[in-house]
Short mmCIF file of C-alpha atoms in Angstrom, two decimals:
data_model
loop_
_atom_site.label_atom_id
_atom_site.label_comp_id
_atom_site.label_asym_id
_atom_site.label_seq_id
_atom_site.Cartn_x
_atom_site.Cartn_y
_atom_site.Cartn_z
CA UNK G 19 0.65 -11.20 -15.43
CA UNK G 20 -1.03 -14.55 -16.10
CA UNK G 21 1.26 -17.50 -16.74
CA UNK G 22 0.44 -19.47 -19.89
CA UNK G 23 -2.73 -17.53 -20.76
CA UNK G 24 -3.56 -19.95 -23.58
CA UNK G 25 -3.10 -23.03 -21.40
CA UNK G 26 -0.11 -24.33 -23.39
CA UNK G 27 -2.27 -24.37 -26.51
CA UNK G 28 -5.28 -25.99 -24.87
CA UNK G 29 -7.52 -22.90 -24.97
CA UNK G 30 -6.75 -22.27 -28.63
CA UNK G 31 -8.53 -25.43 -29.72
CA UNK G 32 -5.28 -26.89 -31.06
CA UNK G 33 -5.34 -29.78 -28.57
CA UNK G 34 -7.84 -32.47 -29.55
CA UNK G 35 -9.68 -35.18 -27.64
CA UNK G 36 -7.48 -38.23 -27.04
CA UNK G 37 -4.33 -36.41 -28.15
CA UNK G 38 -0.97 -37.58 -26.90
CA UNK G 39 2.32 -35.70 -26.97
CA UNK G 40 5.85 -36.64 -27.93
CA UNK G 41 8.22 -37.42 -25.05
CA UNK G 42 10.14 -34.19 -25.68
CA UNK G 43 6.95 -32.10 -25.42
CA UNK G 44 6.56 -30.56 -21.94
CA UNK G 45 2.85 -31.40 -22.02
CA UNK G 46 3.63 -35.14 -22.10
CA UNK G 47 4.61 -34.85 -18.43
CA UNK G 48 1.67 -32.69 -17.31
CA UNK G 49 -1.27 -34.54 -15.74
CA UNK G 50 -3.79 -32.10 -17.21
CA UNK G 51 -2.60 -33.20 -20.68
CA UNK G 52 -3.07 -36.92 -20.13
CA UNK G 53 -5.54 -38.20 -22.74
CA UNK G 54 -8.33 -38.97 -20.26
CA UNK G 55 -7.99 -35.54 -18.64
CA UNK G 56 -7.96 -33.79 -22.01
CA UNK G 57 -11.22 -35.54 -22.84
CA UNK G 58 -12.80 -34.43 -19.55
CA UNK G 59 -11.47 -30.87 -19.86
CA UNK G 60 -12.78 -30.33 -23.38
CA UNK G 61 -15.90 -28.88 -21.78
CA UNK G 62 -13.83 -25.73 -21.22
CA UNK G 63 -12.57 -25.64 -24.82
CA UNK G 64 -16.11 -26.21 -26.08
CA UNK G 65 -17.32 -23.26 -23.99
CA UNK G 66 -14.49 -20.99 -25.18
CA UNK G 67 -15.27 -22.02 -28.78
CA UNK G 68 -18.95 -21.22 -28.22
CA UNK G 69 -18.04 -17.71 -27.08
CA UNK G 70 -15.67 -17.32 -30.04
CA UNK G 71 -18.46 -18.17 -32.46
CA UNK G 72 -20.74 -15.59 -30.85
CA UNK G 73 -18.01 -12.94 -30.86
CA UNK G 74 -16.82 -13.90 -34.36
CA UNK G 75 -13.25 -14.37 -33.24
CA UNK G 76 -10.91 -17.23 -32.39
CA UNK G 77 -10.82 -19.23 -29.14
CA UNK G 78 -7.35 -17.82 -28.45
CA UNK G 79 -8.73 -14.30 -28.73
CA UNK G 80 -11.52 -15.18 -26.29
CA UNK G 81 -9.05 -16.56 -23.74
CA UNK G 82 -6.81 -13.50 -23.95
CA UNK G 83 -9.58 -10.90 -24.09
CA UNK G 84 -11.40 -12.48 -21.15
CA UNK G 85 -8.21 -12.28 -19.08
CA UNK G 86 -7.65 -8.65 -20.01
CA UNK G 87 -11.29 -7.84 -19.18
CA UNK G 88 -10.85 -8.98 -15.58
CA UNK G 89 -8.90 -5.93 -14.38
CA UNK G 90 -7.27 -3.04 -16.26
CA UNK G 91 -3.80 -3.90 -14.97
CA UNK G 92 -3.82 -7.52 -16.18
CA UNK G 93 -1.35 -8.08 -19.01
CA UNK G 94 -1.59 -11.32 -20.96
CA UNK G 95 1.63 -12.26 -22.71
CA UNK G 96 1.18 -15.44 -24.73
CA UNK G 97 4.12 -17.22 -26.28
CA UNK G 98 3.56 -16.83 -30.02
CA UNK G 99 5.27 -19.32 -32.29
CA UNK G 100 4.43 -17.66 -35.61
CA UNK G 101 3.48 -14.32 -37.15
CA UNK G 102 0.00 -15.72 -37.72
CA UNK G 103 -0.42 -16.45 -34.00
CA UNK G 104 1.08 -13.10 -33.04
CA UNK G 105 -1.37 -11.26 -35.29
CA UNK G 106 -4.25 -13.34 -33.95
CA UNK G 107 -3.20 -12.57 -30.37
CA UNK G 108 -3.09 -8.82 -31.08
CA UNK G 109 -6.69 -9.10 -32.28
CA UNK G 110 -7.76 -10.04 -28.76
CA UNK G 111 -7.39 -6.39 -27.73
CA UNK G 112 -10.40 -5.52 -29.92
CA UNK G 113 -12.73 -8.05 -28.27
CA UNK G 114 -14.95 -6.51 -25.61
CA UNK G 115 -17.61 -7.84 -23.27
CA UNK G 116 -20.64 -6.24 -21.68
CA UNK G 117 -21.07 -6.54 -17.92
CA UNK G 118 -23.86 -9.06 -18.58
CA UNK G 119 -21.62 -11.14 -20.85
CA UNK G 120 -18.87 -11.20 -18.23
CA UNK G 121 -21.33 -12.27 -15.51
CA UNK G 122 -22.69 -15.06 -17.74
CA UNK G 123 -19.21 -16.24 -18.74
CA UNK G 124 -17.92 -16.22 -15.18
CA UNK G 125 -20.99 -18.09 -13.91
CA UNK G 126 -20.47 -20.81 -16.53
CA UNK G 127 -16.74 -20.98 -15.81
CA UNK G 128 -17.44 -21.43 -12.10
CA UNK G 129 -19.41 -24.58 -12.96
CA UNK G 130 -16.50 -26.18 -14.83
CA UNK G 131 -14.14 -28.41 -12.86
CA UNK G 132 -10.90 -29.33 -14.60
CA UNK G 133 -9.30 -32.75 -14.30
CA UNK G 134 -5.60 -33.31 -13.68
CA UNK G 135 -3.03 -31.11 -12.02
CA UNK G 136 -1.40 -28.29 -13.97
CA UNK G 137 2.04 -29.78 -13.31
CA UNK G 138 3.52 -33.16 -12.44
CA UNK G 139 4.55 -33.86 -8.84
CA UNK G 140 8.22 -32.86 -9.31
CA UNK G 141 7.30 -29.57 -10.99
CA UNK G 142 4.68 -28.83 -8.34
CA UNK G 143 7.25 -29.34 -5.54
CA UNK G 144 9.49 -26.72 -7.17
CA UNK G 145 6.60 -24.29 -7.51
CA UNK G 146 5.44 -24.85 -3.94
CA UNK G 147 8.95 -24.31 -2.54
CA UNK G 148 9.42 -21.09 -4.50
CA UNK G 149 11.94 -22.35 -7.07
#
């Protein structure tokens, strides 16, 4: 079961270049969400948005459907904050990919290097130690 399948909102397109977060927002403490890293990582969001336009769906649906297309036992459980998002997330189940599309997507993804760690140093220590 993938953790944070929408990248804490990043893969939905909701996070914008140069965005900063309030001190009480978890993302304000995550290196990957520092403004300069967001700017560098937008290449991934741009790619997901490109696929969404081709598939006539939303970026969130691309992120979730791509995960589910990896293996039949993968279950993506995004945290939905509204009925609108929940309905949108359900729509991901209808998005399918040909073998050729999956190969092309995975080749492009392999060429993208993300900037910034997923967690700050204190959080990473807890994860590494199993807590």
